Coordinates of C-alpha atoms in Angstrom, one line a residue:
X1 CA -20.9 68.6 -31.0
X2 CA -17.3 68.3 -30.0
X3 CA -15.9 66.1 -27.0
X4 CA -14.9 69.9 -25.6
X5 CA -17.8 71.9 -25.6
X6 CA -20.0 68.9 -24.3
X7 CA -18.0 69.4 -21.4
X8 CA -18.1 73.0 -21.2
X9 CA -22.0 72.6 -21.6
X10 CA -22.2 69.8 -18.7
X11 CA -20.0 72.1 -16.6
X12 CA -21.3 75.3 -17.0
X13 CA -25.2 73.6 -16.4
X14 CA -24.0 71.8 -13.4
X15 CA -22.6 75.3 -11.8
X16 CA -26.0 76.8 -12.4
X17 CA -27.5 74.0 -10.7
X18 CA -25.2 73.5 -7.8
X19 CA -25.8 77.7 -7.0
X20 CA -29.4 77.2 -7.0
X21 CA -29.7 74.2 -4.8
X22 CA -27.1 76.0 -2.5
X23 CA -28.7 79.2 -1.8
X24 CA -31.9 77.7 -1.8
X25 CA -30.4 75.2 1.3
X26 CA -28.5 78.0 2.7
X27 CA -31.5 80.3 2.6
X28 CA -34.0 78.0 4.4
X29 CA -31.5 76.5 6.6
X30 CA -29.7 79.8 7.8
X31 CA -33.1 81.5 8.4
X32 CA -34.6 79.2 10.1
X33 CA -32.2 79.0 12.6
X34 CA -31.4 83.1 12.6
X35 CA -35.5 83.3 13.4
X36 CA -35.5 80.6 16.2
X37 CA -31.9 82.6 17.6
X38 CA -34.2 85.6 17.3
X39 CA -37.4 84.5 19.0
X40 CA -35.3 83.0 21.7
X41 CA -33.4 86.7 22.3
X42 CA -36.2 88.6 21.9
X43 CA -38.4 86.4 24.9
X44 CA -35.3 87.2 27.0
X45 CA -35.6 90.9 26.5
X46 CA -38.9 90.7 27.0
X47 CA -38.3 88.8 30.8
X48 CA -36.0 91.1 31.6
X49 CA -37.6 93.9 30.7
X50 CA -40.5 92.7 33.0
X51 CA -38.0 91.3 35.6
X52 CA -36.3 94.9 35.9
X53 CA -39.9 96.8 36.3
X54 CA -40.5 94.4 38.5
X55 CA -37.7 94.8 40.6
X56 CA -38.4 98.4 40.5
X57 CA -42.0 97.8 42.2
X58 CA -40.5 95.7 44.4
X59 CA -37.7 98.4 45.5
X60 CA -41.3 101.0 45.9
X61 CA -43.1 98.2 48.3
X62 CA -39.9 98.1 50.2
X63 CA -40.0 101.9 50.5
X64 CA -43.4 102.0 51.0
X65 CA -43.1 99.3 53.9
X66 CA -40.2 101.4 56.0
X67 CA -42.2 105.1 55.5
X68 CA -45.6 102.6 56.5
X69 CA -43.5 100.3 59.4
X70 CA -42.7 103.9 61.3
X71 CA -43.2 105.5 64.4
X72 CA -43.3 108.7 63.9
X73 CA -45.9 108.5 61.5
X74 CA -47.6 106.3 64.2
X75 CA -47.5 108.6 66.6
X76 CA -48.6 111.0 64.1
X77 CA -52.1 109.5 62.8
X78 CA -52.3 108.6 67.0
X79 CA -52.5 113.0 67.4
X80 CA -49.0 112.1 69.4
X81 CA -46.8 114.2 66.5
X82 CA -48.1 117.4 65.1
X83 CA -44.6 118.0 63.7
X84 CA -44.9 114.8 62.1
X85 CA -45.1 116.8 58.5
X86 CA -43.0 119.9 59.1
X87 CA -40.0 117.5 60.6
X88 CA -40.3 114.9 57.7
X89 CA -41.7 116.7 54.2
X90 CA -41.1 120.1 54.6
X91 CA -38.7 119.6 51.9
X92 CA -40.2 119.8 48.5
X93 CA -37.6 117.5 46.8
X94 CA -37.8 114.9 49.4
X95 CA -39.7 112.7 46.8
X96 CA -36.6 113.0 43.9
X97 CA -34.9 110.8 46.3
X98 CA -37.5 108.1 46.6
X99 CA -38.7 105.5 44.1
X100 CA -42.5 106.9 44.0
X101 CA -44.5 110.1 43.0
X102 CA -47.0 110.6 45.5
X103 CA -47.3 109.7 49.5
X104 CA -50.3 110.0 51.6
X105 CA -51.8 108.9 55.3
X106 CA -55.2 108.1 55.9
X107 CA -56.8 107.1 59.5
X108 CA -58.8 104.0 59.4
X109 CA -62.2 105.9 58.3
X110 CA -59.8 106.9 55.3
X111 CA -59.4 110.6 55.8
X112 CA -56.6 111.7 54.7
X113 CA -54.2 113.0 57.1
X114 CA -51.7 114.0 54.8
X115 CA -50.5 114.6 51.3
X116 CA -47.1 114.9 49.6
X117 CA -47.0 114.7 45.6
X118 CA -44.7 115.8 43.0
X119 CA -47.7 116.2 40.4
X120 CA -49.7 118.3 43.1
X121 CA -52.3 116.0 43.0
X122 CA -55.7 116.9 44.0
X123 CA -58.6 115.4 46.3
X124 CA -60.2 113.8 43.7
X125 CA -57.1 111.4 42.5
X126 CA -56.6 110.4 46.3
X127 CA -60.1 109.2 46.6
X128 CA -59.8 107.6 43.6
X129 CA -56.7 105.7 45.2
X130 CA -58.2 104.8 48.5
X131 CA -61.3 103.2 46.5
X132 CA -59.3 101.6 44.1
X133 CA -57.5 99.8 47.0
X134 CA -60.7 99.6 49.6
X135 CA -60.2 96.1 51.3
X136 CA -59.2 96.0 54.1
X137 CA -55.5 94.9 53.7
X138 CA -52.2 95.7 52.6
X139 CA -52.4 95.6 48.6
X140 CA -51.1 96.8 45.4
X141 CA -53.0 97.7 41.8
X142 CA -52.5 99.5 38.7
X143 CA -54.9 101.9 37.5
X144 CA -55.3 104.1 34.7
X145 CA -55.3 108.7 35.5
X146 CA -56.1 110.9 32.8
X147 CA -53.8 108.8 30.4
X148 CA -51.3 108.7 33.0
X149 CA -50.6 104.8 34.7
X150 CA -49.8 104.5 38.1
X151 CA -49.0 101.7 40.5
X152 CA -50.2 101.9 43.6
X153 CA -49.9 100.4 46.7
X154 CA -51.4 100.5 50.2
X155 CA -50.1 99.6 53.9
X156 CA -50.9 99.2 57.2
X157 CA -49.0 102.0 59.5
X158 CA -47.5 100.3 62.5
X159 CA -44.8 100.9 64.5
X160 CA -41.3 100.6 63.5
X161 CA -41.0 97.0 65.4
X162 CA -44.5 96.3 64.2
X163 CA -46.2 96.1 67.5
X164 CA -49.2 98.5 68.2
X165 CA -52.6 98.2 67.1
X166 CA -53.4 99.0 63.6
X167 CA -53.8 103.0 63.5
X168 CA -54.2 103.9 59.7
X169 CA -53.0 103.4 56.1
X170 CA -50.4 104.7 53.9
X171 CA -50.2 104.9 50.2
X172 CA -47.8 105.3 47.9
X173 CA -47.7 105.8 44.1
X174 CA -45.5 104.9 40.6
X175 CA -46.2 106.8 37.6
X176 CA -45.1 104.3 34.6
X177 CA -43.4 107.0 32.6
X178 CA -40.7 107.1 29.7
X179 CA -37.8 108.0 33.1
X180 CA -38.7 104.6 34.4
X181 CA -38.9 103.1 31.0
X182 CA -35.8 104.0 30.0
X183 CA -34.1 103.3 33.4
X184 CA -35.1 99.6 33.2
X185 CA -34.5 98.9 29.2
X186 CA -31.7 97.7 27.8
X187 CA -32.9 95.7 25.1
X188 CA -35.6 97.7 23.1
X189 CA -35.1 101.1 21.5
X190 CA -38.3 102.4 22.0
X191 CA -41.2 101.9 24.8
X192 CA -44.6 103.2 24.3
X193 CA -47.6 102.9 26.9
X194 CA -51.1 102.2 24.0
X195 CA -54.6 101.3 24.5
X196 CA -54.5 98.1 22.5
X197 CA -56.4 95.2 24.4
X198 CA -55.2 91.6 23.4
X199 CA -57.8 89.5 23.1
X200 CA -55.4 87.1 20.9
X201 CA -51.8 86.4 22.4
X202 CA -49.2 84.3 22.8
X203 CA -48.6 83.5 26.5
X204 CA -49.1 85.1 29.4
X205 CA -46.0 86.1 31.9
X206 CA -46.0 86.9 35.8
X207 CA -43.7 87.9 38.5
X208 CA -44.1 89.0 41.8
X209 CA -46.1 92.3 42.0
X210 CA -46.9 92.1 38.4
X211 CA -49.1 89.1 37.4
X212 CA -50.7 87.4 34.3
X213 CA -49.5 90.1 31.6
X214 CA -50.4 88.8 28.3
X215 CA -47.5 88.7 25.7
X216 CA -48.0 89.3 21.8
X217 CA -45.6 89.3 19.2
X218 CA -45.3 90.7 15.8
X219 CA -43.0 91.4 13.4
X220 CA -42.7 93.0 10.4
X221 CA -39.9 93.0 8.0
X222 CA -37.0 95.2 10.1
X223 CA -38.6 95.8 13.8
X224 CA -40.2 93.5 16.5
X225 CA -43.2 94.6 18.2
X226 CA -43.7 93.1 21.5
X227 CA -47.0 94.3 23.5
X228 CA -47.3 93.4 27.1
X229 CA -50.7 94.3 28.6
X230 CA -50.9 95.3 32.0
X231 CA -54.3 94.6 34.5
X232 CA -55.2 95.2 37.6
X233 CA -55.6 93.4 40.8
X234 CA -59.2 92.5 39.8
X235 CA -58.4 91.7 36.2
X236 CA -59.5 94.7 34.9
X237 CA -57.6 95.9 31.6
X238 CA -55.5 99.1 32.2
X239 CA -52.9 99.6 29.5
X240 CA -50.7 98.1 27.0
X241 CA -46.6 97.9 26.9
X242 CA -45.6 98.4 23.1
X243 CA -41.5 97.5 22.9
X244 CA -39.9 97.5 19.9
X245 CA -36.7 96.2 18.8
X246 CA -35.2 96.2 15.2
X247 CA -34.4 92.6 13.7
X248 CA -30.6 93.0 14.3
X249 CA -30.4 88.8 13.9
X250 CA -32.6 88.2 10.5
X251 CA -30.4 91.5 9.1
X252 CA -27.4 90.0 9.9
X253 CA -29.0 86.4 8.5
X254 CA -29.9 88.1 5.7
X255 CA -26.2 89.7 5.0
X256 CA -24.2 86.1 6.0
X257 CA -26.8 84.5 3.7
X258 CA -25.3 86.9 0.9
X259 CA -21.5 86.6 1.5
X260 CA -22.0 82.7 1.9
X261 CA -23.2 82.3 -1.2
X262 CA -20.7 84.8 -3.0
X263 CA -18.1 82.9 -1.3
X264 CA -19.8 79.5 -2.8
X265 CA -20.3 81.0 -6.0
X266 CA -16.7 81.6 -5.8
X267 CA -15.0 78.8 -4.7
X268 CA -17.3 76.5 -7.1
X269 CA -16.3 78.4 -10.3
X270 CA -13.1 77.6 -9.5
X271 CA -13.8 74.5 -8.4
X272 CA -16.0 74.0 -11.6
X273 CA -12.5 75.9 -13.5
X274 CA -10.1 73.5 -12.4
X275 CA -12.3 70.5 -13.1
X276 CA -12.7 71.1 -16.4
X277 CA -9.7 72.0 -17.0
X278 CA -8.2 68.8 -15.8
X279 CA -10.7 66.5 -17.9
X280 CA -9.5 68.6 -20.7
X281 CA -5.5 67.5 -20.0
X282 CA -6.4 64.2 -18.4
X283 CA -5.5 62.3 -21.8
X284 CA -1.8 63.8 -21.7
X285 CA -1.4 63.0 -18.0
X286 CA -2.0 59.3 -18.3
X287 CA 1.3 58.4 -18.4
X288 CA 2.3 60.2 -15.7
X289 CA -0.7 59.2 -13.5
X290 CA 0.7 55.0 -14.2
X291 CA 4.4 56.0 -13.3
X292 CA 2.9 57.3 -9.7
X293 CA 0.9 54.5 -9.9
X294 CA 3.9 52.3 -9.8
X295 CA 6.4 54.3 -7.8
X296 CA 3.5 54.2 -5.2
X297 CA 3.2 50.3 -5.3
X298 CA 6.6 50.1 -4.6
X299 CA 6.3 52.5 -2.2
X300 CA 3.5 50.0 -0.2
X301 CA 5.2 46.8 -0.7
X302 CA 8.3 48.5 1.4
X303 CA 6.1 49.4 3.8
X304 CA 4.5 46.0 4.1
X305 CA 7.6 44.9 4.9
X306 CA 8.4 47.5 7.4
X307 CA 5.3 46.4 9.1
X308 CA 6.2 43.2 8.4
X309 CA 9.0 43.3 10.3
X310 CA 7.4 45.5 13.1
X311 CA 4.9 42.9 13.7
X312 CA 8.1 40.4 15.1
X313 CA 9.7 42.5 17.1
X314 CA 9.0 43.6 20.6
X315 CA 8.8 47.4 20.2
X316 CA 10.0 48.7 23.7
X317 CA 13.4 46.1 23.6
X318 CA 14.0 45.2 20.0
X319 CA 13.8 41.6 20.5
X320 CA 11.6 39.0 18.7
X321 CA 8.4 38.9 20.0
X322 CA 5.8 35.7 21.1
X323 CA 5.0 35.2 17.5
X324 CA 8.3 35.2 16.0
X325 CA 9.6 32.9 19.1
X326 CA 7.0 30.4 18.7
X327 CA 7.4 30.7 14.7
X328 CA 10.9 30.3 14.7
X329 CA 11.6 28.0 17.7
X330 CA 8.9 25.4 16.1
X331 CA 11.3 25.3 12.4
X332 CA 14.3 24.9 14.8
X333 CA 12.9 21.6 16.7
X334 CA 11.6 20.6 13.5
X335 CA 14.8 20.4 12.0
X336 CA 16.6 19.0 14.9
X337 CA 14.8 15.7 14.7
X338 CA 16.8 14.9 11.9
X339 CA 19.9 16.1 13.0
X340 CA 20.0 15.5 16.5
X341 CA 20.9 18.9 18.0
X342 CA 20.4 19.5 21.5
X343 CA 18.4 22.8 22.3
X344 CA 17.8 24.2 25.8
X345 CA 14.7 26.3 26.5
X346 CA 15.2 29.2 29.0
X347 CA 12.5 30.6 30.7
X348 CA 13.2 34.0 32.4
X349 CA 11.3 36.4 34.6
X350 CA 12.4 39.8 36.0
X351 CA 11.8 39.5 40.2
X352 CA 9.9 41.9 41.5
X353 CA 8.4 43.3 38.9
X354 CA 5.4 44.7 39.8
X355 CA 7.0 46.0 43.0
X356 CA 9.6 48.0 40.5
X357 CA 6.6 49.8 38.4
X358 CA 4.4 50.5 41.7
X359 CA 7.9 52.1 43.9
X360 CA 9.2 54.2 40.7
X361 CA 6.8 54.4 38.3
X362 CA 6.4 52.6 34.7
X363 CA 8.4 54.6 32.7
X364 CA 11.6 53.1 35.5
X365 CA 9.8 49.7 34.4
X366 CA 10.3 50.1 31.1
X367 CA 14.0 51.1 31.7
X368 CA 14.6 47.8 34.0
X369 CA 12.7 46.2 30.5
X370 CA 15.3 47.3 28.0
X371 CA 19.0 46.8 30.4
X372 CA 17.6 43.2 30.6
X373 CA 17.4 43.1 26.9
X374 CA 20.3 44.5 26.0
X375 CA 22.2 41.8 28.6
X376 CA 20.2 39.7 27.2
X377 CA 21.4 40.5 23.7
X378 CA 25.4 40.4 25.3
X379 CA 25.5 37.3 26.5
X380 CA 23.6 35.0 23.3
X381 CA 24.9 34.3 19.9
X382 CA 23.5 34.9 16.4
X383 CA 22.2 31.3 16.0
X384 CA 20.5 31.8 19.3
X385 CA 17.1 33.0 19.5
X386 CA 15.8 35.4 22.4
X387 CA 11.8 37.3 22.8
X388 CA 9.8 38.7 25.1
X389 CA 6.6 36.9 25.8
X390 CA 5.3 39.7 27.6
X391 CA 5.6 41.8 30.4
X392 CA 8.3 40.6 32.2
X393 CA 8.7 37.4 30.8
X394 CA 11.4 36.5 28.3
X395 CA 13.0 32.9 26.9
X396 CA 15.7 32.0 25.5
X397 CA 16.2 28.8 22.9
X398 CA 20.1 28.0 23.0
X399 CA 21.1 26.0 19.8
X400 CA 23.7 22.9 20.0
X401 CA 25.3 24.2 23.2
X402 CA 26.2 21.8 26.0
X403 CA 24.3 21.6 29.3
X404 CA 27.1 23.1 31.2
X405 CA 27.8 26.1 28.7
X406 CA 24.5 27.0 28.7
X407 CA 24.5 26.6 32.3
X408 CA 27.8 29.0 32.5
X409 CA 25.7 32.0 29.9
X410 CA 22.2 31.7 32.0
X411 CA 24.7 32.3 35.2
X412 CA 27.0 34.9 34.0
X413 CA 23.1 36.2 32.8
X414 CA 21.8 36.6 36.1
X415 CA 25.0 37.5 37.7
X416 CA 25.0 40.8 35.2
X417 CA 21.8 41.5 36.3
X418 CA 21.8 41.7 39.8
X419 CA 24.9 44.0 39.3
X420 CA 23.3 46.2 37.0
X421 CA 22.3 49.4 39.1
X422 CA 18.9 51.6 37.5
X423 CA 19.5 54.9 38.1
X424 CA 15.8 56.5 39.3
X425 CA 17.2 60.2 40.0
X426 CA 20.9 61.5 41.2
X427 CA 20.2 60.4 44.5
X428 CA 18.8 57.4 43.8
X429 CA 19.4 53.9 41.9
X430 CA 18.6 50.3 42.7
X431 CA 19.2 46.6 41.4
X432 CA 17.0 44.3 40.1
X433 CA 17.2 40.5 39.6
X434 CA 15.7 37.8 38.0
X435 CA 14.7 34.0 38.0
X436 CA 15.4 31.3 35.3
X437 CA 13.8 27.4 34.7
X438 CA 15.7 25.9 31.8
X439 CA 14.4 22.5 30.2
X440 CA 16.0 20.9 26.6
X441 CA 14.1 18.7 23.9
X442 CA 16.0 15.8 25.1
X443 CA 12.9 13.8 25.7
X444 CA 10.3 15.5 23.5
X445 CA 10.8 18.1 20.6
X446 CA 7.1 19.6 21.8
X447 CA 7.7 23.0 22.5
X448 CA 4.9 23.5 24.8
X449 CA 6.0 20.7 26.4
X450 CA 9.0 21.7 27.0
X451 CA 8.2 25.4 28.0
X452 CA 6.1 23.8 30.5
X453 CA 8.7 22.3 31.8
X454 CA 11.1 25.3 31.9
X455 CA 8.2 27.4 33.3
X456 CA 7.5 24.9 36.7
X457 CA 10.9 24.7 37.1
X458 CA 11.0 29.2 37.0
X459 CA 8.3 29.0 39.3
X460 CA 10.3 27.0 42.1
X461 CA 13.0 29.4 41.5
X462 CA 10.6 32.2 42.2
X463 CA 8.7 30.5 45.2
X464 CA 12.1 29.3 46.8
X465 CA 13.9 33.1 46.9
X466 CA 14.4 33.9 43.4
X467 CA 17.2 35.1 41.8
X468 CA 18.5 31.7 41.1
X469 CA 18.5 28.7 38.1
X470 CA 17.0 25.3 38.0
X471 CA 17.5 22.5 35.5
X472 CA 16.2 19.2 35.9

């Protein structure tokens, strides 16, 4: 077998493989988490879908606590308002405007006193009512009526302020129908009331008038079916809530999961292409690959020595930094041991510095920085040697100069200085000065010596006004 096609046969088998582990990762991995997105979405529905019929039985017990909290019907179960009904139901649709089906008044020995129903209810159903809710108290139930489930509730009638002595009931009525259904979904595209007791399910959810209704899920390939049982105030089992939802997340899974892995497939044929491709050419391209090889080397080595050369300088003012001072400072006292040259040591601070960056801000700093640099740079020769040591601290090592003419550059130094004005806006500038020690390797050629000796005399400069020189 050829060089070639043992290629082409480790290529093509290794693109086969790579598909195979991918959809297989893909698969698990973007199912799983479409499922747990799922689950999580579908609980919500389910809350809210409870939390909306809830609020609706709340909005009923409110209703039924203003019709209940009244005194007109007070004064009508007290025989103190015949036209009680005539004045207040004589209207047939009076009920479309109210959250409940049925209405009715009872004295305290339970006879009703009167009726009001959109289903034309008869005797029988109100009895039914006032036993289901017999104690002796204001409650609320659910109960099932010739297939038909109603929620019910019952309430003291007092007077509007709630004074008086207790006079009679009032109960009120909810059928759970598809209307009310449909007013509180928003999540499920069908609701159905069953018989279907769960005697196995998953958790049980309560709310305000509607407690411990037991939750089951289960799902089939394209729908979730989501039964919420509903009990009474004694526990008893009434009816089921069947919602049902169609898998809109898994579908959608299912579909990325497709165009993910045709996209995969895709991008690793040509990825699988190219590569063999360029082990095929990779013989002719040799020579090639060693002439980048070296263009690139030299490419580095000038780098290195841009960074070389970055590393010495002080990047805000361009001058030698502490390393190169110290480096080059120590090969200049070396060398004058031999030869006897004199070298004075300047040590130089910026007054006020702090002051300057707190008053006008840092970025004026670093302009007060880089004018002292650049007078530094006017008034020093090549042979010279000036850095920053930091912040506002700068030196200068004069080379075979005498005393008095390095005395006459450090002055005509500071003099610039203090004249040069920093302009902070259009209407406004300001001067700064500085403070100089200066010390010279006539009795030791020890630089740290000798910069300690140039830096106590700076700091009598700066302790006895500033802006001033001292040597010896």
């Amino acid at each position: 077998m050829t060089k070639k096609r043992k290629l082409k046969v480790i290529f093509i088998s290794g693109f086969f493989i790579l598909l195979t582990l991918m959809y297989n990762f893909s698969h698990k991995y973007f199912i799983d988490n479409y499922e747990a997105i799922e689950t999580i979405h579908n609980k919500k529905s389910v809350e809210n879908l409870i939390k909306n019929l809830n609020m609706q039985l709340d909005f009923i017990n409110t209703t039924t606590k203003i019709y209940s909290k009244w005194d007109d019907a007070y004064n009508f179960l007290a025989n103190k308002n015949p036209k009680f009904a005539y004045k207040n139901f004589r209207n047939s649709n009076i009920l479309d405007n109210l959250p409940i089906d049925f209405i009715f008044y009872t004295d305290l020995k339970n006879n009703i006193k009167l009726k009001f129903s959109i289903a034309n209810h008869n005797d029988k159903f109100y009895k039914k009512v006032v036993k289901l809710l017999n104690a002796d108290k204001e409650t609320q139930s659910v109960f099932l009526e010739k297939n038909n489930i109603y929620y019910v509730l019952k309430s003291k009638v007092l007077q509007t302020d709630y004074s008086g002595k207790k006079i009679g009931y009032m109960y009120a009525g909810k059928l759970f129908d598809e209307n009310l259904f449909s007013y509180i979904n928003s999540s499920f595209y069908k609701i159905d009331l069953v018989q279907k007791e769960l005697y196995d399910y998953d958790s049980a959810i309560s709310y305000n008038s509607l407690n411990n209704i037991r939750y089951k899920v289960e799902k089939t390939k394209t729908k979730i079916i989501n039964y919420l049982e509903i009990r009474d105030d004694k526990n008893r089992y009434i009816v089921t809530i069947k919602a049902m939802s169609d898998r809109d997340y898994m579908m959608q899974g299912t579909n990325t999961i497709l165009l993910f892995n045709i996209i995969i497939a895709i991008i690793s044929l040509v990825i699988f292409y190219f590569s063999y491709r360029y082990q095929i050419i990779l013989e002719s391209n040799t020579q090639k690959l060693e002439y980048s090889v070296a263009k690139r080397t030299n490419e580095l080595e000038k780098s290195n020595k841009e960074l070389h050369d970055l590393a010495y300088k002080d990047y805000l003012t361009k001058l030698d930094n502490r390393r190169s001072f110290f480096s080059k400072v120590q090969r200049l006292l070396k060398d004058t041991v031999f030869r006897k040259d004199l070298v004075h040591i300047v040590m130089i601070d910026i007054d006020n510095f702090k002051q300057i960056n707190d008053t006008y801000s840092h970025e004026v700093g670093d302009v007060v920085l880089k004018k002292f640099a650049q007078i530094l740079k006017n008034n020093i020769s090549n042979k010279d040697i000036c850095a920053r040591l930091g912040g506002e601290e700068f030196v200068i090592a004069f080379h075979n100069l005498q005393t008095k003419d390095v005395l006459e550059k450090v002055e005509n130094i500071r003099k610039e200085t203090e004249e040069t004005a920093i302009i902070v806006n259009k209407d406004k500038t300001f001067n700064f000065t500085a403070s100089f020690g200066i010390s010279d390797n006539r009795k030791t050629n020890n630089i740290d010596k000798i910069l300690h000796i140039a830096d106590s005399y700076l700091y009598e400069v700066k302790t006895t006004g500033k802006n001033n020189i001292r040597y010896r």
